[in-house]
Amino acid sequence: MLSAQAAKQAARDSGFGLVGLAAAEPLDSHPLRVWLAAGMHGAMRWMEERIDERLDPGRLQPGCRTVVALGACFLTTAHVRSSPVALYAQGRDYHATMRDRLRRFRRSLLELAPGLRTYSAVDTGPVQERAWAARAGLGWLGRNGMLTTSEHGSNVVLAVMLLDREVDTYDAPISSGCDGCDRCVEACPTGALCAPGVVDARRCLAYQTIEQTTEPFAPELRAHAGRTAFGCDLCQRACPWNGRAHACDDERFLPREIASLSLEELASLAPEQHLLLTQGTAVARAHFDGLRRNALIALGASRAASAAAIARALLGDSSLLVRDAAQWALGQPGERP
Ligand code: B12
Ligand code: SF4
Ligand code: SF4
């Protein structure tokens, strides 16, 4: 049996400002199964794999007794709110930061409990991170699907660690802070929030700009792309809990130069600039052509006066994705010079 207090202190000392403990009982399978059956995962076929493990930590790590839900606030006062890059992606890639902290946390736990077996995951593992964070009382699941906290709003990234030991005290879920509000649903430009807490990824701009970057941008969503070139924060920006969120100024999340670029600059990047500006950040995931494609679509959607000249210059680009986006941007009505 581990001391909950000691385990939580070890998590905090390792850089996780948010930590909660839940007994490793299976999750309700209904939301995930319904979401998958409706095809809301789009082309993320990997979401169909390892479902039993996703829903039951005991299958993922035989002998698992406890799920430690971990969170870190990524918001700093230096974040660029007008950036075409979503807030969570403006600094160093959070996966790397969270993995470093998970390693440190594991080392501390092993000092407390020699022989302890653990399994860690951040984002890509077969674990429902938001469901565990909610179960362990880190926050509640907002109508926009986000794990939302009273202190930092939804400006937190998550990770989990499974342990093969019980702890002496578990945390309870907290009540929702969404009562009487649906500002996020109203703010979503594509109607992706199809039920409370449920995101149809196929209609989500985050999916289009992060996950679907080797395919043409979905034609029916292009006009709604707003000014986002990587990720989408619109349903979070509308949330009153984010309006009063406390920034942590954690230096590992400080925005990098990529966050200060305009859509025009992103669309016009040269390959070597792209590499320099995106390496070590989550934005690298969109690749060179995907990021330029996203920026062109956003320029067209926002009817920027500068769109025509930039789009014309890219009509002959070597990438089909970029050419297609440039053609589309040129065809949008707007304040053309
Ligand atoms: C696939 C994925 C996406 C997809 C699908 C998003 C989605 N909402 O499902 C896309 C590409 C669209 C996406 C977008 C984003 N993502 Co994402 N994504 C994931 C990933 C890898 C899996 C999520 C998943 O399993 N979805 C399937 C649905 C069914 O599961 P779920 O959302 O976790 O919901 C569970 C509970 O909420 C509950 N539930 C669901 N519906 C309902 C309804 C009711 C009524 C109740 C009671 C419960 C309930 O059951 C579900 C299953 O257990 C997780 C990492 C992980 N391994 O968990 C990151 C993760 C969810 N993403 C994250 C982030 C930061 C984002 C973006 C904000 C990035 C951005 N700025 O563009 C957007 C947000 C879009 C949004 N409004 O959700 C963070 C969220 C942090 C937080 N505070 O919540 C995570 C946890 C990554 C991380 N390690 O930090 N993402
Ligand atoms: S991230 Fe953007 S597109 Fe996706 S649900 Fe939120 S507002 Fe809608
Ligand atoms: S905008 Fe309102 S409904 Fe949506 S997550 Fe925030 S508090 Fe909840």
Coordinates of C-alpha atoms and ligand atoms in Angstrom, one line a residue:
M1 CA 0.0 0.0 0.0
L2 CA 1.4 3.4 -1.0
S3 CA 0.8 6.7 0.7
A4 CA -1.4 8.8 -1.5
Q5 CA 0.1 12.0 0.0
A6 CA 3.7 10.8 -0.7
A7 CA 2.8 9.7 -4.3
K8 CA 1.1 13.1 -5.0
Q9 CA 4.1 15.0 -3.6
A10 CA 6.4 13.0 -5.8
A11 CA 4.2 13.9 -8.8
R12 CA 4.2 17.6 -7.9
D13 CA 8.0 17.6 -7.4
S14 CA 8.3 16.0 -10.9
G15 CA 6.5 19.0 -12.5
F16 CA 2.9 17.9 -12.6
G17 CA 0.8 20.7 -11.1
L18 CA -2.3 18.5 -11.2
V19 CA -2.4 15.0 -9.8
G20 CA -5.3 12.7 -8.7
L21 CA -5.6 9.0 -7.9
A22 CA -8.3 6.6 -9.1
A23 CA -8.9 3.0 -8.4
A24 CA -8.1 1.0 -11.6
E25 CA -11.7 -0.1 -12.3
P26 CA -12.8 -0.4 -15.9
L27 CA -14.3 2.7 -17.6
D28 CA -17.8 3.0 -18.9
S29 CA -17.3 1.6 -22.5
H30 CA -20.4 3.3 -23.9
P31 CA -19.1 6.8 -24.9
L32 CA -16.1 5.4 -26.7
R33 CA -18.0 2.6 -28.4
V34 CA -20.8 4.9 -29.6
W35 CA -18.2 7.4 -30.9
L36 CA -16.3 4.8 -32.8
A37 CA -19.5 3.1 -34.2
A38 CA -20.7 6.4 -35.5
G39 CA -17.3 6.8 -37.3
M40 CA -16.5 10.0 -35.5
H41 CA -12.8 9.1 -35.4
G42 CA -12.7 9.6 -39.2
A43 CA -9.4 8.3 -40.5
M44 CA -7.8 7.8 -37.0
R45 CA -8.0 4.0 -37.5
W46 CA -5.6 3.5 -34.6
M47 CA -8.5 4.5 -32.3
E48 CA -10.2 1.3 -33.2
E49 CA -7.2 -0.8 -31.9
R50 CA -6.7 -2.1 -28.4
I51 CA -10.2 -1.1 -27.3
D52 CA -10.3 -3.5 -24.3
E53 CA -7.0 -2.1 -23.0
R54 CA -8.2 1.5 -23.6
L55 CA -11.2 0.8 -21.4
D56 CA -9.6 -1.4 -18.7
P57 CA -6.2 -0.6 -17.2
G58 CA -6.2 -4.1 -15.8
R59 CA -5.9 -5.4 -19.3
L60 CA -3.2 -2.9 -20.2
Q61 CA -1.1 -3.7 -17.2
P62 CA -2.0 -7.0 -15.5
G63 CA -2.1 -6.4 -11.7
C64 CA -2.8 -2.7 -12.1
R65 CA -4.5 -1.3 -8.9
T66 CA -4.2 2.5 -9.3
V67 CA -4.4 5.1 -12.1
V68 CA -2.5 8.3 -11.4
A69 CA -4.0 11.1 -13.5
L70 CA -1.5 13.8 -14.2
G71 CA -1.8 17.3 -15.7
A72 CA 0.4 20.2 -16.4
C73 CA -0.8 23.8 -17.2
F74 CA 0.9 25.0 -20.4
L75 CA -0.4 28.5 -20.4
T76 CA 2.1 31.3 -19.9
T77 CA 1.6 35.0 -19.9
A78 CA 3.8 35.1 -23.1
H79 CA 1.4 33.0 -25.1
V80 CA 0.4 34.6 -28.4
R81 CA -3.4 34.6 -28.3
S82 CA -3.8 35.9 -31.8
S83 CA -1.5 33.2 -33.3
P84 CA -2.7 30.8 -36.0
V85 CA -1.1 28.1 -33.8
A86 CA -3.2 26.7 -31.0
L87 CA -2.0 27.6 -27.5
Y88 CA -1.1 24.1 -26.5
A89 CA 1.3 23.8 -29.4
Q90 CA 3.1 27.1 -29.2
G91 CA 6.0 25.9 -26.9
R92 CA 8.2 22.9 -26.8
D93 CA 6.4 19.7 -27.8
Y94 CA 4.4 18.8 -24.7
H95 CA 4.9 15.1 -25.3
A96 CA 8.6 15.5 -24.6
T97 CA 8.0 17.6 -21.5
M98 CA 5.5 15.2 -20.1
R99 CA 7.7 12.1 -20.8
D100 CA 10.6 13.7 -19.0
R101 CA 8.4 14.4 -16.0
L102 CA 6.9 10.9 -16.1
R103 CA 10.5 9.4 -15.9
R104 CA 11.3 11.6 -12.9
F105 CA 8.0 10.7 -11.2
R106 CA 8.7 7.0 -11.8
R107 CA 12.2 7.2 -10.2
S108 CA 10.7 8.9 -7.1
L109 CA 7.9 6.3 -6.8
L110 CA 10.5 3.5 -7.0
E111 CA 12.3 5.1 -4.1
L112 CA 9.0 5.1 -2.1
A113 CA 8.1 1.5 -3.2
P114 CA 11.0 -0.6 -4.5
G115 CA 9.8 -3.2 -7.0
L116 CA 6.8 -1.1 -8.1
R117 CA 5.6 -1.8 -11.6
T118 CA 4.4 1.1 -13.7
Y119 CA 3.0 1.9 -17.2
S120 CA 3.0 5.5 -18.5
A121 CA 1.2 7.1 -21.3
V122 CA 0.9 10.5 -22.8
D123 CA -1.5 11.1 -25.7
T124 CA -0.5 8.2 -28.0
G125 CA -1.0 5.2 -25.5
P126 CA -4.2 3.2 -25.4
V127 CA -5.6 5.1 -22.5
Q128 CA -8.6 7.5 -22.1
E129 CA -6.7 10.3 -20.5
R130 CA -9.6 12.7 -20.0
A131 CA -11.9 10.1 -18.5
W132 CA -9.2 9.2 -15.9
A133 CA -8.5 12.8 -15.2
A134 CA -12.2 13.3 -14.5
R135 CA -12.5 10.2 -12.4
A136 CA -9.5 11.3 -10.3
G137 CA -11.0 14.7 -9.7
L138 CA -8.5 16.9 -11.7
G139 CA -11.5 18.7 -13.3
W140 CA -14.7 17.9 -15.1
L141 CA -15.5 17.0 -18.7
G142 CA -16.8 20.2 -20.4
R143 CA -19.4 20.3 -23.1
N144 CA -16.6 20.9 -25.5
G145 CA -15.1 17.6 -24.4
M146 CA -12.2 19.2 -22.6
L147 CA -11.0 18.3 -19.2
T148 CA -11.6 21.6 -17.5
T149 CA -10.2 22.8 -14.2
S150 CA -11.3 25.6 -12.0
E151 CA -7.8 27.1 -11.7
H152 CA -6.4 26.7 -15.3
G153 CA -9.5 26.2 -17.3
S154 CA -8.8 23.7 -20.0
N155 CA -5.2 24.9 -20.6
V156 CA -3.8 21.6 -19.3
V157 CA -2.2 18.7 -21.0
L158 CA -2.6 15.2 -19.5
A159 CA -0.8 12.0 -18.9
V160 CA -1.4 8.9 -16.8
M161 CA 0.7 6.4 -14.9
L162 CA -0.6 2.9 -13.9
L163 CA 0.7 1.3 -10.7
D164 CA 0.4 -2.2 -9.5
R165 CA -0.2 -1.0 -5.9
E166 CA -3.1 0.4 -4.0
V167 CA -2.9 3.8 -2.4
D168 CA -4.4 4.6 1.1
T169 CA -6.8 7.3 -0.3
Y170 CA -8.4 7.7 -3.7
D171 CA -9.9 10.9 -5.1
A172 CA -13.5 11.5 -6.1
P173 CA -14.8 13.2 -9.3
I174 CA -15.8 16.9 -8.9
S175 CA -19.0 18.4 -10.1
S176 CA -19.3 20.0 -13.5
G177 CA -18.8 23.8 -13.9
C178 CA -20.9 23.8 -17.1
D179 CA -24.3 24.3 -15.7
G180 CA -26.5 26.6 -17.7
C181 CA -23.8 27.3 -20.3
D182 CA -23.3 26.2 -23.9
R183 CA -21.0 29.0 -25.1
C184 CA -18.5 26.4 -26.6
V185 CA -21.3 24.7 -28.6
E186 CA -22.3 28.1 -30.0
A187 CA -18.7 29.1 -30.8
C188 CA -17.8 26.0 -32.8
P189 CA -17.9 27.1 -36.4
T190 CA -18.3 23.6 -37.9
G191 CA -21.0 22.0 -35.7
A192 CA -18.4 19.4 -34.5
L193 CA -19.8 19.5 -30.9
C194 CA -22.7 17.2 -31.7
A195 CA -23.7 16.3 -28.1
P196 CA -22.4 17.3 -24.6
G197 CA -18.8 16.3 -24.4
V198 CA -18.8 14.6 -27.8
V199 CA -16.6 15.8 -30.7
D200 CA -17.2 14.5 -34.2
A201 CA -13.6 14.6 -35.2
R202 CA -14.5 14.6 -38.9
R203 CA -16.0 18.1 -38.5
C204 CA -13.3 19.4 -36.1
L205 CA -10.8 21.9 -37.3
A206 CA -8.2 20.4 -34.9
Y207 CA -8.5 17.1 -36.7
Q208 CA -8.3 18.7 -40.1
T209 CA -5.2 20.8 -39.3
I210 CA -3.3 18.3 -37.1
E211 CA -4.3 14.8 -38.2
Q212 CA -5.5 15.1 -41.8
T213 CA -2.5 16.9 -43.2
T214 CA -1.6 14.5 -46.0
E215 CA -5.1 14.7 -47.5
P216 CA -6.9 17.7 -49.0
F217 CA -8.7 19.9 -46.4
A218 CA -12.3 18.8 -46.2
P219 CA -14.1 21.0 -48.8
E220 CA -17.3 21.5 -46.8
L221 CA -15.2 22.9 -43.8
R222 CA -12.9 25.2 -45.6
A223 CA -15.0 28.3 -45.4
H224 CA -15.3 27.8 -41.6
A225 CA -11.5 27.5 -41.1
G226 CA -11.2 30.9 -39.5
R227 CA -7.6 32.0 -38.8
T228 CA -6.3 28.7 -37.5
A229 CA -3.3 26.9 -39.2
F230 CA -2.6 24.3 -36.5
G231 CA -5.2 23.1 -34.0
C232 CA -8.3 25.0 -33.0
D233 CA -9.0 26.8 -29.7
L234 CA -12.4 28.3 -30.6
C235 CA -14.5 26.2 -28.2
Q236 CA -12.0 26.8 -25.5
R237 CA -11.7 30.5 -26.1
A238 CA -15.4 30.8 -25.6
C239 CA -15.3 29.1 -22.2
P240 CA -15.7 31.4 -19.2
W241 CA -13.3 29.2 -17.2
N242 CA -10.5 30.0 -19.6
G243 CA -11.3 33.7 -19.4
R244 CA -10.3 33.6 -15.8
A245 CA -7.6 30.9 -16.1
H246 CA -4.4 31.3 -14.1
A247 CA -1.2 31.1 -16.3
C248 CA 1.6 29.0 -14.8
D249 CA 4.6 30.5 -16.6
D250 CA 6.2 27.1 -16.7
E251 CA 9.4 27.8 -18.8
R252 CA 9.1 24.4 -20.6
F253 CA 5.9 25.7 -22.3
L254 CA 7.1 29.2 -23.2
P255 CA 6.1 30.0 -26.8
R256 CA 8.7 29.6 -29.5
E257 CA 9.1 31.8 -32.6
I258 CA 6.6 29.7 -34.7
A259 CA 3.8 31.2 -32.5
S260 CA 4.6 34.7 -33.7
L261 CA 4.3 34.0 -37.4
S262 CA 1.3 35.3 -39.3
L263 CA -0.8 33.2 -41.7
E264 CA 1.0 34.9 -44.6
E265 CA 4.4 34.0 -43.2
L266 CA 3.3 30.4 -42.5
A267 CA 2.0 29.9 -46.0
S268 CA 5.2 31.3 -47.5
L269 CA 7.7 29.3 -45.5
A270 CA 10.7 27.8 -47.2
P271 CA 11.6 24.2 -46.3
E272 CA 14.7 25.0 -44.2
Q273 CA 12.9 27.8 -42.3
H274 CA 10.0 25.3 -41.6
L275 CA 12.5 22.8 -40.2
L276 CA 14.2 25.3 -38.0
L277 CA 10.9 26.8 -36.7
T278 CA 9.0 23.6 -36.0
Q279 CA 11.5 21.1 -34.8
G280 CA 10.9 20.1 -31.2
T281 CA 7.4 21.6 -31.3
A282 CA 4.0 19.8 -31.8
V283 CA 3.6 21.8 -35.0
A284 CA 6.1 19.6 -36.8
R285 CA 3.3 17.0 -36.9
A286 CA 1.6 18.9 -39.8
H287 CA 4.7 18.6 -42.0
F288 CA 5.8 21.3 -44.4
D289 CA 3.1 20.9 -47.0
G290 CA 0.3 20.3 -44.4
L291 CA 1.1 23.5 -42.5
R292 CA 1.3 25.6 -45.7
R293 CA -2.0 24.0 -46.9
N294 CA -3.6 24.9 -43.6
A295 CA -2.4 28.5 -43.7
L296 CA -3.6 29.0 -47.3
I297 CA -7.1 27.6 -46.4
A298 CA -7.2 30.0 -43.4
L299 CA -6.1 32.9 -45.5
G300 CA -8.9 32.1 -48.0
A301 CA -11.5 31.6 -45.3
S302 CA -10.6 34.8 -43.5
R303 CA -10.8 36.6 -46.9
A304 CA -7.5 38.3 -46.1
A305 CA -6.5 41.0 -48.6
S306 CA -3.0 39.4 -48.8
A307 CA -4.4 36.0 -49.8
A308 CA -4.5 36.5 -53.5
A309 CA -0.8 37.4 -54.0
I310 CA 0.4 34.5 -51.8
A311 CA -2.0 32.0 -53.3
R312 CA -1.0 33.0 -56.8
A313 CA 2.7 32.5 -56.0
L314 CA 1.9 29.0 -54.8
L315 CA -0.3 27.8 -57.7
G316 CA 2.7 26.1 -59.2
D317 CA 4.0 24.6 -56.0
S318 CA 5.4 21.0 -56.2
S319 CA 2.8 19.8 -53.6
L320 CA -0.6 18.9 -54.8
L321 CA -2.1 19.8 -51.4
V322 CA -0.6 23.3 -51.5
R323 CA -1.7 23.9 -55.1
D324 CA -5.2 22.7 -54.3
A325 CA -5.4 25.0 -51.3
A326 CA -4.0 28.0 -53.2
Q327 CA -6.6 27.5 -56.0
W328 CA -9.3 27.4 -53.4
A329 CA -8.0 30.5 -51.6
L330 CA -7.9 32.4 -54.8
G331 CA -11.5 31.6 -55.5
Q332 CA -12.8 33.1 -52.3
P333 CA -14.4 36.5 -52.5
G334 CA -12.7 39.1 -50.4
E335 CA -11.0 42.4 -50.2
R336 CA -8.5 41.7 -53.0
P337 CA -6.0 44.2 -54.0
Ligands
B12_1 C1 -8.2 11.5 -30.7 C2 -7.8 12.8 -30.0 C3 -8.3 14.0 -30.6 C4 -9.2 14.0 -31.8 C5 -10.6 13.7 -31.2 C6 -11.0 14.6 -30.1 C7 -12.1 14.1 -29.1 N1 -12.7 15.0 -28.4 O1 -12.3 12.9 -29.0 C8 -9.0 15.4 -32.3 C9 -7.9 15.4 -33.4 C10 -10.2 16.1 -32.9 C11 -8.4 16.2 -31.1 C12 -8.5 17.5 -30.9 C13 -8.0 18.2 -29.8 N2 -7.2 17.6 -28.8 CO1 -6.9 15.7 -28.6 N3 -6.7 13.9 -28.2 C14 -7.1 12.8 -28.7 C15 -6.7 11.6 -27.9 C16 -5.5 11.0 -28.6 C17 -7.8 10.5 -27.7 C18 -9.2 11.1 -27.3 C19 -10.3 10.1 -27.4 O2 -10.1 9.0 -26.9 N4 -11.4 10.5 -28.0 C20 -12.6 9.6 -28.0 C21 -13.6 10.2 -27.1 C22 -14.9 9.3 -27.1 O3 -13.0 10.0 -25.8 P1 -12.7 11.3 -24.8 O4 -12.7 12.6 -25.6 O5 -11.4 11.0 -24.1 O6 -13.9 11.2 -23.9 C23 -14.0 10.3 -22.8 C24 -14.7 11.0 -21.7 O7 -14.8 12.4 -22.0 C25 -16.0 10.3 -21.7 N5 -17.1 11.0 -22.4 C26 -17.2 11.2 -23.7 N6 -18.3 11.8 -24.0 C27 -19.0 11.9 -22.9 C28 -20.3 12.4 -22.7 C29 -20.8 12.4 -21.4 C30 -22.1 12.9 -21.2 C31 -20.0 11.8 -20.3 C32 -20.5 11.8 -19.0 C33 -18.7 11.3 -20.6 C34 -18.3 11.4 -21.9 O8 -15.8 9.1 -22.2 C35 -14.9 9.1 -23.2 C36 -14.3 7.8 -23.4 O9 -13.8 7.3 -22.1 C37 -6.4 12.3 -26.5 C38 -5.2 11.6 -25.7 C39 -5.7 10.3 -25.0 N7 -5.0 9.3 -25.2 O10 -6.7 10.3 -24.3 C40 -6.0 13.7 -26.9 C41 -6.4 14.9 -26.0 C42 -7.8 14.6 -25.6 N8 -6.4 16.0 -26.9 C43 -6.0 17.1 -26.3 C44 -6.0 18.4 -26.9 C45 -5.2 19.5 -26.2 C46 -6.7 18.6 -28.0 C47 -7.1 20.0 -28.6 C48 -7.4 21.1 -27.6 C49 -5.9 20.5 -29.5 C50 -6.2 21.8 -30.2 N9 -6.1 23.0 -29.5 O11 -6.5 21.9 -31.4 C51 -8.3 19.6 -29.5 C52 -9.6 19.8 -28.8 C53 -10.8 19.4 -29.5 C54 -11.9 19.1 -28.5 N10 -12.8 20.0 -28.3 O12 -12.0 18.0 -28.0 C55 -5.7 16.8 -24.8 C56 -6.8 17.4 -24.0 C57 -6.5 18.0 -22.7 C58 -7.7 18.4 -21.9 N11 -7.6 19.4 -21.1 O13 -8.8 17.9 -22.1 C59 -5.5 15.3 -24.8 C60 -5.9 14.6 -23.5 C61 -4.0 15.0 -25.1 C62 -3.1 15.2 -23.9 N12 -2.3 14.2 -23.5 O14 -3.2 16.2 -23.2 N13 -7.9 15.3 -30.2
SF4_2 S1 -11.7 22.5 -31.7 FE1 -12.7 24.0 -33.1 S2 -13.8 22.8 -34.7 FE2 -13.2 21.4 -33.0 S3 -15.0 21.3 -31.6 FE3 -13.7 23.0 -30.9 S4 -14.4 24.8 -31.9 FE4 -15.2 23.0 -33.0
SF4_3 S1 -18.1 27.0 -22.5 FE1 -19.6 26.6 -20.9 S2 -20.5 24.6 -21.5 FE2 -18.6 24.8 -22.6 S3 -17.0 23.8 -21.4 FE3 -16.9 26.0 -20.8 S4 -18.3 26.1 -19.1 FE4 -18.7 24.2 -20.1

